[in-house]
Tab-separated table of C-alpha atoms and ligand atoms in Angstrom:
chain	number	residue	atom	x	y	z
M	1	MET	CA	3.240	28.711	26.777
M	2	THR	CA	0.646	27.054	29.051
M	3	SER	CA	1.505	26.314	32.660
M	4	GLU	CA	2.048	22.648	31.660
M	5	SER	CA	4.753	23.529	29.070
M	6	ALA	CA	8.114	23.714	30.702
M	7	HIS	CA	9.947	22.897	27.479
M	8	ARG	CA	11.037	25.467	24.923
M	9	ALA	CA	9.028	25.682	21.701
M	10	ILE	CA	9.661	22.983	19.113
M	11	GLY	CA	10.291	24.373	15.634
M	12	VAL	CA	8.545	22.601	12.752
M	13	ALA	CA	9.324	22.900	9.038
M	14	VAL	CA	6.712	21.649	6.578
M	15	LEU	CA	8.156	20.814	3.157
M	16	GLY	CA	5.325	20.943	0.593
M	17	LEU	CA	2.031	22.754	0.898
M	18	GLY	CA	-0.187	20.719	-1.411
M	19	ASN	CA	-3.098	18.438	-0.526
M	20	VAL	CA	-1.425	17.065	2.585
M	21	GLY	CA	0.936	19.891	3.615
M	22	SER	CA	-1.791	22.538	3.636
M	23	GLU	CA	-3.921	20.360	5.941
M	24	VAL	CA	-0.958	19.724	8.255
M	25	VAL	CA	-0.433	23.473	8.546
M	26	ARG	CA	-4.147	24.039	9.141
M	27	ILE	CA	-4.224	21.500	11.983
M	28	LEU	CA	-1.028	22.924	13.497
M	29	ARG	CA	-2.604	26.361	13.581
M	30	GLU	CA	-6.184	25.451	14.517
M	31	HIS	CA	-5.243	23.094	17.343
M	32	SER	CA	-2.087	24.727	18.622
M	33	GLU	CA	-3.236	24.825	22.255
M	34	ASP	CA	-4.304	21.183	22.401
M	35	LEU	CA	-1.142	20.118	20.607
M	36	GLU	CA	0.986	22.077	23.066
M	37	ALA	CA	-0.761	20.410	26.006
M	38	ARG	CA	-0.295	16.949	24.475
M	39	VAL	CA	3.364	17.456	23.594
M	40	GLY	CA	4.383	19.465	26.649
M	41	ALA	CA	5.784	22.256	24.480
M	42	PRO	CA	4.401	24.534	21.783
M	43	LEU	CA	4.802	23.368	18.187
M	44	GLU	CA	5.824	26.439	16.214
M	45	LEU	CA	5.712	26.554	12.437
M	46	ARG	CA	9.053	28.003	11.325
M	47	GLY	CA	8.412	27.819	7.610
M	48	VAL	CA	6.871	26.013	4.654
M	49	ALA	CA	8.676	25.053	1.464
M	50	VAL	CA	6.828	25.420	-1.839
M	51	ARG	CA	7.783	25.264	-5.501
M	52	ARG	CA	5.857	28.294	-6.711
M	53	PRO	CA	6.040	31.240	-4.332
M	54	GLY	CA	3.586	34.088	-4.203
M	55	LYS	CA	0.413	32.041	-4.459
M	56	ASP	CA	-2.239	33.119	-2.012
M	57	ARG	CA	-2.003	30.257	0.436
M	58	GLY	CA	-3.365	31.931	3.547
M	59	ILE	CA	0.079	31.751	5.109
M	60	PRO	CA	2.242	34.796	5.849
M	61	GLU	CA	4.719	35.431	3.009
M	62	GLU	CA	7.673	35.422	5.423
M	63	LEU	CA	6.931	31.786	6.327
M	64	GLN	CA	7.069	30.632	2.687
M	65	THR	CA	10.274	29.689	0.921
M	66	THR	CA	11.339	27.906	-2.244
M	67	ASP	CA	14.632	26.993	-0.595
M	68	ALA	CA	13.685	23.810	1.246
M	69	GLU	CA	17.328	22.945	1.990
M	70	SER	CA	17.981	26.169	3.880
M	71	LEU	CA	14.723	25.761	5.799
M	72	VAL	CA	15.729	22.250	6.901
M	73	ALA	CA	19.159	23.551	7.975
M	74	ARG	CA	17.838	26.363	10.175
M	75	ASP	CA	18.899	26.165	13.813
M	76	ASP	CA	15.389	26.847	15.047
M	77	VAL	CA	13.922	23.880	13.131
M	78	ASP	CA	13.733	20.728	15.262
M	79	LEU	CA	11.292	18.566	13.309
M	80	VAL	CA	10.814	18.247	9.555
M	81	VAL	CA	7.615	17.128	7.780
M	82	GLU	CA	8.275	16.029	4.191
M	83	VAL	CA	5.126	16.121	2.030
M	84	ILE	CA	6.587	17.174	-1.306
M	85	GLY	CA	6.574	13.710	-2.867
M	86	GLY	CA	8.941	12.411	-5.551
M	87	MET	CA	12.305	10.790	-5.047
M	88	ASP	CA	15.603	12.675	-5.323
M	89	LEU	CA	14.747	15.969	-3.627
M	90	PRO	CA	12.873	14.494	-0.643
M	91	ARG	CA	15.617	11.892	-0.189
M	92	LYS	CA	18.225	14.624	-0.032
M	93	LEU	CA	16.139	16.783	2.299
M	94	ILE	CA	15.255	13.935	4.665
M	95	LEU	CA	18.869	12.749	4.864
M	96	SER	CA	20.021	16.274	5.503
M	97	ALA	CA	17.466	16.672	8.317
M	98	LEU	CA	18.307	13.317	9.935
M	99	ASN	CA	22.050	13.923	9.617
M	100	SER	CA	21.667	17.199	11.465
M	101	GLY	CA	19.818	15.517	14.323
M	102	LYS	CA	16.255	16.429	13.347
M	103	SER	CA	13.410	13.904	13.429
M	104	VAL	CA	11.451	13.487	10.208
M	105	VAL	CA	7.842	12.663	9.415
M	106	THR	CA	7.086	11.708	5.817
M	107	ALA	CA	4.143	10.406	3.771
M	108	ASN	CA	6.378	9.407	0.869
M	109	LYS	CA	5.783	5.688	0.213
M	110	ALA	CA	7.692	5.577	-3.080
M	111	LEU	CA	10.831	6.914	-1.380
M	112	LEU	CA	10.483	4.642	1.647
M	113	ALA	CA	9.905	1.545	-0.463
M	114	ASP	CA	13.287	2.066	-2.132
M	115	HIS	CA	15.355	3.826	0.531
M	116	THR	CA	14.131	2.865	3.998
M	117	GLY	CA	17.480	1.243	4.768
M	118	GLU	CA	19.536	4.341	4.091
M	119	LEU	CA	17.060	6.649	5.850
M	120	ALA	CA	16.643	4.365	8.882
M	121	GLU	CA	20.423	4.120	9.263
M	122	ALA	CA	20.752	7.902	9.288
M	123	ALA	CA	17.977	8.123	11.929
M	124	GLU	CA	19.740	5.439	13.972
M	125	LEU	CA	23.130	7.127	13.727
M	126	HIS	CA	21.776	10.446	14.937
M	127	ASN	CA	19.348	9.001	17.469
M	128	VAL	CA	16.272	10.660	15.968
M	129	ASP	CA	12.877	9.475	14.721
M	130	LEU	CA	11.802	8.646	11.189
M	131	TYR	CA	8.019	8.220	11.191
M	132	PHE	CA	5.810	7.391	8.207
M	133	GLU	CA	2.327	6.334	9.298
M	134	ALA	CA	0.792	8.353	6.435
M	135	ALA	CA	2.772	6.463	3.786
M	136	VAL	CA	0.438	3.445	3.922
M	137	ALA	CA	-3.349	3.703	3.822
M	138	GLY	CA	-3.649	7.428	4.634
M	139	ALA	CA	-5.516	8.017	7.874
M	140	ILE	CA	-5.661	4.357	8.857
M	141	PRO	CA	-3.316	3.515	11.718
M	142	VAL	CA	-1.510	0.401	10.530
M	143	ILE	CA	2.216	1.131	10.758
M	144	ARG	CA	2.180	1.943	14.479
M	145	PRO	CA	-0.039	-1.055	15.389
M	146	LEU	CA	2.373	-3.327	13.505
M	147	ILE	CA	5.510	-1.782	15.023
M	148	GLN	CA	4.238	-1.272	18.559
M	149	SER	CA	0.960	-2.974	19.444
M	150	LEU	CA	1.965	-6.256	17.792
M	151	ALA	CA	5.642	-6.098	18.822
M	152	GLY	CA	5.152	-9.138	21.059
M	153	ASP	CA	3.182	-11.217	18.568
M	154	ARG	CA	4.118	-13.017	15.373
M	155	VAL	CA	2.468	-11.574	12.282
M	156	ASN	CA	1.744	-14.179	9.621
M	157	LYS	CA	-0.105	-12.161	7.018
M	158	VAL	CA	-0.999	-8.593	6.106
M	159	ALA	CA	-3.444	-8.321	3.225
M	160	GLY	CA	-5.246	-5.234	2.159
M	161	ILE	CA	-6.714	-2.793	-0.253
M	162	VAL	CA	-4.256	0.075	-0.051
M	163	ASN	CA	-4.925	1.970	-3.273
M	164	GLY	CA	-8.108	4.020	-3.428
M	165	THR	CA	-7.968	4.756	-7.165
M	166	THR	CA	-8.004	1.110	-8.224
M	167	ASN	CA	-10.601	0.243	-5.608
M	168	PHE	CA	-12.828	3.031	-6.895
M	169	ILE	CA	-12.462	1.744	-10.475
M	170	LEU	CA	-13.086	-1.923	-9.623
M	171	SER	CA	-16.048	-1.071	-7.360
M	172	ALA	CA	-17.585	1.086	-10.100
M	173	MET	CA	-17.042	-1.606	-12.768
M	174	ASP	CA	-18.700	-4.129	-10.472
M	175	GLU	CA	-21.637	-1.828	-9.776
M	176	THR	CA	-22.291	-0.513	-13.284
M	177	GLY	CA	-21.021	-3.290	-15.563
M	178	ALA	CA	-18.983	-0.666	-17.459
M	179	ASP	CA	-15.610	-1.515	-19.002
M	180	TYR	CA	-12.191	-0.563	-17.635
M	181	ALA	CA	-11.393	2.318	-20.035
M	182	SER	CA	-14.631	4.236	-19.510
M	183	THR	CA	-14.510	3.700	-15.730
M	184	LEU	CA	-10.923	4.971	-15.588
M	185	ALA	CA	-11.982	8.056	-17.554
M	186	GLU	CA	-14.863	8.625	-15.126
M	187	ALA	CA	-12.494	8.209	-12.147
M	188	GLY	CA	-10.280	10.903	-13.709
M	189	ARG	CA	-13.251	13.255	-14.143
M	190	LEU	CA	-14.261	12.782	-10.509
M	191	GLY	CA	-10.725	13.391	-9.217
M	192	TYR	CA	-10.075	9.787	-8.137
M	193	ALA	CA	-7.442	9.119	-10.803
M	194	GLU	CA	-4.475	11.306	-11.712
M	195	ALA	CA	-3.773	12.566	-15.237
M	196	ASP	CA	-1.124	9.840	-15.489
M	197	PRO	CA	-2.748	6.951	-13.588
M	198	THR	CA	0.092	4.446	-14.204
M	199	ALA	CA	1.421	4.332	-10.631
M	200	ASP	CA	-2.043	3.463	-9.353
M	201	VAL	CA	-3.550	1.236	-12.044
M	202	GLU	CA	-0.391	-0.761	-12.709
M	203	GLY	CA	0.047	-1.463	-8.999
M	204	TYR	CA	3.305	0.458	-8.359
M	205	ASP	CA	1.758	2.479	-5.517
M	206	ALA	CA	0.295	-0.644	-3.904
M	207	ALA	CA	3.645	-2.445	-4.339
M	208	ALA	CA	5.515	0.357	-2.542
M	209	LYS	CA	3.061	0.036	0.343
M	210	ALA	CA	3.410	-3.765	0.343
M	211	ALA	CA	7.198	-3.356	0.636
M	212	ILE	CA	6.769	-1.066	3.655
M	213	LEU	CA	4.217	-3.366	5.325
M	214	ALA	CA	6.252	-6.529	4.706
M	215	SER	CA	9.426	-4.916	6.077
M	216	ILE	CA	7.691	-4.057	9.322
M	217	ALA	CA	5.530	-7.159	9.695
M	218	PHE	CA	8.397	-9.589	9.114
M	219	HIS	CA	11.354	-7.618	10.554
M	220	THR	CA	13.115	-7.854	7.212
M	221	ARG	CA	14.098	-5.207	4.706
M	222	VAL	CA	11.844	-5.529	1.654
M	223	THR	CA	12.025	-3.057	-1.233
M	224	ALA	CA	9.572	-2.378	-4.053
M	225	ALA	CA	11.752	-4.487	-6.386
M	226	ASP	CA	11.049	-7.545	-4.167
M	227	VAL	CA	7.301	-7.200	-4.646
M	228	TYR	CA	5.582	-9.152	-7.432
M	229	ARG	CA	3.200	-6.776	-9.178
M	230	GLU	CA	0.269	-6.882	-11.599
M	231	GLY	CA	-2.147	-3.997	-12.163
M	232	ILE	CA	-5.841	-3.834	-13.004
M	233	SER	CA	-5.693	-2.553	-16.595
M	234	LYS	CA	-6.496	-5.979	-18.072
M	235	ILE	CA	-9.583	-6.586	-15.931
M	236	THR	CA	-12.701	-6.757	-18.096
M	237	ALA	CA	-16.385	-6.300	-17.405
M	238	ALA	CA	-16.715	-10.029	-18.234
M	239	ASP	CA	-14.277	-10.893	-15.408
M	240	LEU	CA	-16.470	-9.027	-12.933
M	241	THR	CA	-19.585	-10.746	-14.252
M	242	SER	CA	-17.917	-14.157	-13.918
M	243	ALA	CA	-16.692	-13.227	-10.436
M	244	ARG	CA	-20.275	-12.368	-9.424
M	245	ALA	CA	-21.470	-15.720	-10.718
M	246	LEU	CA	-18.941	-17.281	-8.322
M	247	ASP	CA	-20.186	-15.095	-5.408
M	248	CYS	CA	-16.994	-13.074	-5.567
M	249	THR	CA	-15.850	-9.597	-6.502
M	250	ILE	CA	-12.442	-8.435	-7.783
M	251	LYS	CA	-10.068	-6.327	-5.672
M	252	LEU	CA	-6.489	-5.164	-6.131
M	253	LEU	CA	-4.798	-6.758	-3.130
M	254	SER	CA	-1.436	-6.113	-1.499
M	255	ILE	CA	-0.464	-9.310	0.254
M	256	CYS	CA	2.468	-9.838	2.588
M	257	GLU	CA	2.686	-13.371	3.880
M	258	ARG	CA	4.939	-15.670	5.830
M	259	ILE	CA	5.164	-19.014	4.024
M	260	THR	CA	6.895	-22.333	4.547
M	261	THR	CA	8.426	-23.976	1.472
M	262	PRO	CA	7.879	-27.696	0.778
M	263	GLU	CA	11.462	-28.125	2.101
M	264	GLY	CA	10.391	-26.561	5.397
M	265	LYS	CA	12.179	-23.229	4.903
M	266	GLU	CA	10.612	-20.024	6.185
M	267	ARG	CA	10.140	-17.409	3.480
M	268	ILE	CA	8.080	-14.307	2.949
M	269	SER	CA	6.021	-13.217	0.009
M	270	ALA	CA	5.053	-9.689	-0.993
M	271	ARG	CA	2.734	-9.391	-3.957
M	272	VAL	CA	0.182	-7.125	-5.578
M	273	TYR	CA	-2.444	-8.313	-8.025
M	274	PRO	CA	-6.140	-8.176	-8.774
M	275	ALA	CA	-7.829	-11.202	-7.240
M	276	LEU	CA	-11.281	-12.681	-6.811
M	277	VAL	CA	-12.427	-12.233	-3.215
M	278	PRO	CA	-15.512	-14.068	-1.877
M	279	LEU	CA	-18.369	-11.676	-1.112
M	280	GLU	CA	-18.445	-12.803	2.523
M	281	HIS	CA	-14.756	-11.848	3.039
M	282	PRO	CA	-14.329	-8.549	4.962
M	283	LEU	CA	-12.282	-7.006	2.116
M	284	ALA	CA	-15.078	-7.599	-0.422
M	285	SER	CA	-17.249	-4.914	1.142
M	286	VAL	CA	-14.540	-2.243	1.074
M	287	ASN	CA	-15.808	-0.084	-1.765
M	288	GLY	CA	-15.042	3.181	-3.518
M	289	ALA	CA	-11.894	5.026	-2.497
M	290	PHE	CA	-11.751	3.397	0.943
M	291	ASN	CA	-8.817	1.283	2.120
M	292	ALA	CA	-8.644	-1.650	4.516
M	293	VAL	CA	-5.887	-3.811	5.885
M	294	VAL	CA	-6.369	-7.207	7.511
M	295	VAL	CA	-3.579	-8.401	9.782
M	296	GLU	CA	-3.327	-11.995	10.929
M	297	ALA	CA	-1.119	-12.629	13.936
M	298	GLU	CA	-0.439	-15.850	15.790
M	299	ASN	CA	-1.958	-14.718	19.092
M	300	ALA	CA	-4.065	-11.681	18.236
M	301	GLY	CA	-5.882	-13.550	15.466
M	302	ARG	CA	-7.434	-11.489	12.700
M	303	LEU	CA	-7.508	-7.677	13.006
M	304	MET	CA	-9.065	-5.345	10.489
M	305	PHE	CA	-8.253	-1.684	9.929
M	306	TYR	CA	-10.599	0.325	7.724
M	307	GLY	CA	-10.975	3.952	6.686
M	308	GLN	CA	-9.935	6.738	4.363
M	309	GLY	CA	-6.733	5.813	2.604
M	310	ALA	CA	-6.029	9.189	1.021
M	311	GLY	CA	-7.104	12.808	0.910
M	312	GLY	CA	-5.558	15.901	2.427
M	313	ALA	CA	-7.151	15.935	5.887
M	314	PRO	CA	-7.158	12.152	6.526
M	315	THR	CA	-3.501	11.865	5.483
M	316	ALA	CA	-2.619	14.940	7.543
M	317	SER	CA	-4.210	13.253	10.580
M	318	ALA	CA	-1.640	10.451	10.303
M	319	VAL	CA	1.178	12.960	9.740
M	320	MET	CA	0.093	14.906	12.830
M	321	GLY	CA	0.037	11.732	14.938
M	322	ASP	CA	3.657	11.128	13.963
M	323	LEU	CA	4.572	14.745	14.532
M	324	VAL	CA	3.145	14.699	18.060
M	325	MET	CA	5.006	11.452	18.817
M	326	ALA	CA	8.292	12.849	17.517
M	327	ALA	CA	7.781	16.090	19.447
M	328	ARG	CA	6.984	14.187	22.664
M	329	ASN	CA	10.158	12.166	22.238
M	330	LYS	CA	12.089	15.393	21.857
M	331	VAL	CA	10.520	16.840	25.005
M	332	ASN	CA	11.066	13.654	26.993
M	333	GLY	CA	14.570	13.124	25.683
M	334	GLY	CA	14.151	9.812	23.915
M	335	ARG	CA	13.176	8.315	20.613
M	336	GLY	CA	10.653	5.859	19.241
M	337	PRO	CA	11.313	2.272	18.184
M	338	ARG	CA	14.190	1.797	15.772
M	339	GLU	CA	13.989	-0.130	12.508
M	340	SER	CA	13.633	-3.860	13.183
M	341	LYS	CA	15.288	-5.947	10.463
M	342	TYR	CA	16.860	-8.770	12.437
M	343	ALA	CA	14.896	-11.652	10.830
M	344	LYS	CA	16.460	-11.177	7.364
M	345	LEU	CA	13.962	-13.562	5.761
M	346	LYS	CA	14.251	-14.347	2.070
M	347	VAL	CA	11.511	-13.325	-0.340
M	348	ALA	CA	10.039	-16.318	-2.195
M	349	PRO	CA	9.684	-16.015	-5.983
M	350	ILE	CA	6.092	-15.745	-7.256
M	351	GLY	CA	6.390	-19.186	-8.911
M	352	ASP	CA	6.545	-20.793	-5.445
M	353	ILE	CA	3.463	-19.035	-4.083
M	354	PRO	CA	0.429	-21.270	-3.570
M	355	THR	CA	-3.002	-19.771	-4.266
M	356	ARG	CA	-6.243	-20.726	-5.920
M	357	TYR	CA	-6.955	-19.613	-9.479
M	358	TYR	CA	-9.762	-18.577	-11.738
M	359	VAL	CA	-9.127	-19.329	-15.428
M	360	ASN	CA	-11.517	-18.036	-18.057
M	361	MET	CA	-11.142	-19.400	-21.597
M	362	GLN	CA	-12.943	-19.161	-24.889
M	363	VAL	CA	-13.587	-22.660	-26.216
M	364	ALA	CA	-15.174	-24.493	-29.117
M	365	ASP	CA	-18.690	-25.564	-28.199
M	366	LYS	CA	-18.321	-29.276	-28.826
M	367	ALA	CA	-18.072	-32.597	-27.075
M	368	GLY	CA	-14.725	-33.575	-25.569
M	369	VAL	CA	-13.606	-30.020	-24.713
M	370	LEU	CA	-14.240	-30.378	-21.027
M	371	SER	CA	-12.297	-33.606	-20.692
M	372	ALA	CA	-9.347	-32.239	-22.744
M	373	VAL	CA	-9.189	-29.141	-20.547
M	374	ALA	CA	-9.511	-31.160	-17.338
M	375	ALA	CA	-6.719	-33.469	-18.503
M	376	GLU	CA	-4.287	-30.529	-18.905
M	377	PHE	CA	-4.972	-29.320	-15.391
M	378	SER	CA	-4.511	-32.789	-14.000
M	379	GLN	CA	-1.273	-33.415	-15.944
M	380	HIS	CA	0.278	-30.338	-14.358
M	381	GLY	CA	-0.832	-31.313	-10.871
M	382	VAL	CA	-3.472	-28.578	-10.604
M	383	SER	CA	-6.667	-29.830	-9.032
M	384	ILE	CA	-9.968	-28.364	-10.278
M	385	SER	CA	-12.556	-27.202	-7.759
M	386	THR	CA	-15.372	-26.089	-10.103
M	387	VAL	CA	-16.001	-25.718	-13.852
M	388	ARG	CA	-18.774	-23.621	-15.355
M	389	GLN	CA	-19.742	-23.199	-18.958
M	390	GLU	CA	-20.893	-19.703	-19.937
M	391	GLY	CA	-22.491	-18.842	-23.291
M	392	ALA	CA	-22.807	-21.161	-26.292
M	393	GLY	CA	-21.646	-21.484	-29.890
M	394	ASP	CA	-18.932	-18.945	-30.768
M	395	GLY	CA	-19.377	-17.292	-27.382
M	396	ALA	CA	-18.782	-20.474	-25.368
M	397	ARG	CA	-16.482	-20.053	-22.375
M	398	LEU	CA	-15.215	-22.293	-19.642
M	399	VAL	CA	-14.590	-20.824	-16.212
M	400	VAL	CA	-12.396	-23.058	-14.092
M	401	VAL	CA	-11.666	-22.481	-10.403
M	402	THR	CA	-8.804	-24.519	-9.008
M	403	HIS	CA	-7.786	-25.717	-5.588
M	404	VAL	CA	-4.471	-24.387	-4.270
M	405	ALA	CA	-1.607	-24.718	-6.743
M	406	THR	CA	1.724	-22.959	-7.161
M	407	ASP	CA	2.017	-20.110	-9.595
M	408	SER	CA	4.533	-22.028	-11.705
M	409	ALA	CA	2.245	-25.099	-12.005
M	410	LEU	CA	-0.628	-22.843	-13.047
M	411	SER	CA	1.502	-20.953	-15.596
M	412	GLU	CA	2.548	-24.243	-17.204
M	413	THR	CA	-1.091	-25.345	-17.308
M	414	VAL	CA	-2.161	-22.125	-19.009
M	415	GLU	CA	0.603	-22.441	-21.575
M	416	ALA	CA	-0.523	-25.986	-22.380
M	417	LEU	CA	-4.194	-24.930	-22.533
M	418	SER	CA	-3.426	-22.193	-25.055
M	419	LYS	CA	-2.010	-24.830	-27.394
M	420	LEU	CA	-5.143	-27.001	-27.306
M	421	GLU	CA	-7.091	-27.099	-30.556
M	422	PHE	CA	-10.402	-26.568	-28.736
M	423	VAL	CA	-9.251	-23.530	-26.760
M	424	THR	CA	-9.539	-20.347	-28.824
M	425	ALA	CA	-8.007	-18.146	-26.109
M	426	VAL	CA	-7.266	-18.109	-22.397
M	427	THR	CA	-8.813	-14.723	-21.752
M	428	SER	CA	-8.207	-14.249	-18.019
M	429	VAL	CA	-6.179	-15.805	-15.267
M	430	LEU	CA	-6.773	-14.349	-11.822
M	431	ARG	CA	-6.009	-15.562	-8.317
M	432	LEU	CA	-8.755	-16.363	-5.845
M	433	GLU	CA	-7.853	-15.137	-2.357
M	434	GLY	CA	-9.582	-15.300	0.992
M	435	THR	CA	-10.730	-18.919	0.892
M	436	GLU	CA	-9.322	-22.089	2.406
M	437	GLN	CA	-7.944	-25.076	0.371
W	501	NAP	P1	0.898	17.820	-3.891
W	501	NAP	O1	-0.502	18.261	-3.648
W	501	NAP	O2	1.381	17.651	-5.274
W	501	NAP	O3	1.840	18.857	-3.131
W	501	NAP	C1	3.235	18.870	-3.277
W	501	NAP	C2	3.777	20.143	-2.646
W	501	NAP	O4	5.196	20.115	-2.743
W	501	NAP	C3	3.287	21.426	-3.318
W	501	NAP	O5	2.951	22.389	-2.343
W	501	NAP	C4	4.512	21.873	-4.110
W	501	NAP	O6	4.625	23.274	-4.238
W	501	NAP	C5	5.633	21.371	-3.231
W	501	NAP	N1	6.873	21.209	-3.979
W	501	NAP	C6	7.058	20.542	-5.143
W	501	NAP	N2	8.351	20.657	-5.544
W	501	NAP	C7	8.964	21.409	-4.611
W	501	NAP	C8	10.282	21.878	-4.464
W	501	NAP	N3	11.228	21.610	-5.363
W	501	NAP	N4	10.585	22.645	-3.379
W	501	NAP	C9	9.632	22.955	-2.462
W	501	NAP	N5	8.355	22.519	-2.549
W	501	NAP	C10	8.033	21.762	-3.613
W	501	NAP	O7	1.192	16.428	-3.130
W	501	NAP	P2	0.317	15.750	-1.981
W	501	NAP	O8	-0.867	15.091	-2.578
W	501	NAP	O9	0.135	16.697	-0.845
W	501	NAP	O10	1.298	14.550	-1.546
W	501	NAP	C11	2.467	14.810	-0.788
W	501	NAP	C12	3.087	13.488	-0.343
W	501	NAP	O11	2.152	12.788	0.474
W	501	NAP	C13	3.475	12.520	-1.470
W	501	NAP	O12	4.639	11.821	-1.108
W	501	NAP	C14	2.299	11.577	-1.530
W	501	NAP	O13	2.646	10.304	-2.060
W	501	NAP	C15	1.956	11.481	-0.065
W	501	NAP	N6	0.569	11.090	0.181
W	501	NAP	C16	-0.452	11.810	-0.365
W	501	NAP	C17	-1.749	11.432	-0.123
W	501	NAP	C18	-2.904	12.216	-0.703
W	501	NAP	O14	-4.055	11.810	-0.490
W	501	NAP	N7	-2.673	13.310	-1.394
W	501	NAP	C19	-2.023	10.281	0.653
W	501	NAP	C20	-0.965	9.589	1.211
W	501	NAP	C21	0.336	9.993	0.982
W	501	NAP	P3	3.542	24.139	-5.074
W	501	NAP	O15	2.308	24.179	-4.201
W	501	NAP	O16	4.189	25.458	-5.197
W	501	NAP	O17	3.338	23.414	-6.355
């Protein structure tokens, strides 16, 4: 113990020793003296839980266990780091830790997006911390700025690129002109996509993060089921080419927004979908596996957070930040901010959400097509901003960009367009984000 540490050692259990857990343990060991000085007490690793014992992990055998529950229950464990992943087991372990008065740090977005309420209530009841900075956008500090730095402001929008796998795929498709399937395969080869990429490419991971961000930004409990979700698996090389022609690129966005209905009611929206983003927008230049989150607040204006959204060491950095905060609270005899859910705002259905659209359709190359198409848009109250014809003959396409319209008005328009004799197929409908009108 250094002369500055008057407090007894704080016992830490790390559940999971994979990409993130092994980096957390490395930092704990490599920086033990600095961490002790910052916390005011030594952080001592009491044990690590793993699934397969006996692997050479560079950690003394006596610190390894397959019995995570018993490790959590030990009297000399004060703080628990959950980096196993999954749902049922971590839920049980976290609840057990919180219910026995131990603060918890987790990176588990899927669990939080479904169970924050239950977990936060247990933390509240036992006056301990539940921290999860690493659950959204890896190393990028976004949870704490929203909870603490912006606690006195009014957040109107949080929009970001929070999934590195999909951003890698879309960036590569944009750069190379390759199609979705071959780019996904390449992402897998390079270690950017998992063997089963569904959670990433279908937007489930981004939706879980949107639920967490919306809950915090709008002081309302939002779960993954409240988030409208579309993935990137239908994006084609042609969509990216058309986007370029419009000075845009395509990004999978997680958007959390405060909206006012035409009746003047305050609602929130949480949604995930691939959208065209103008090249001059700050999110357009976030490429590869990087993440970025743009926050718009009434008084702060626009803030942008950018960095590594995944990876063992970057994610462990966020976990360690939480661990130090929880340990300091323990030393000082307090706790961090509790869950804020007082606003209880309703989530608006996707049909009510106003955005701009890009509609790409295959059409017959003859006179009268343009006016028939324009008439359908107009009949459904959707105003056209630009129309471009691409190709000719059998390959003729119309690319329409609209002004702001609701999702339901656009869906009705698309349904009507598909029935037109001149329209062979409506091949793509994407939103256009990051512009006015
Ligand atoms: P990982 O590499 O798959 O590691 C999981 C660890 O949990 C492994 O050490 C595994 O043991 C252990 N484990 C699995 N089942 C267990 C059980 N029943 N009892 C005890 N230990 C068990 O996962 P990860 O990539 O580190 O991710 C961990 C968490 O962080 C997830 O919630 C993930 O969503 C989140 N996260 C990850 C990243 C990232 O970049 N990786 C970024 C942000 C958030 P074995 O080693 O014996 O298999």
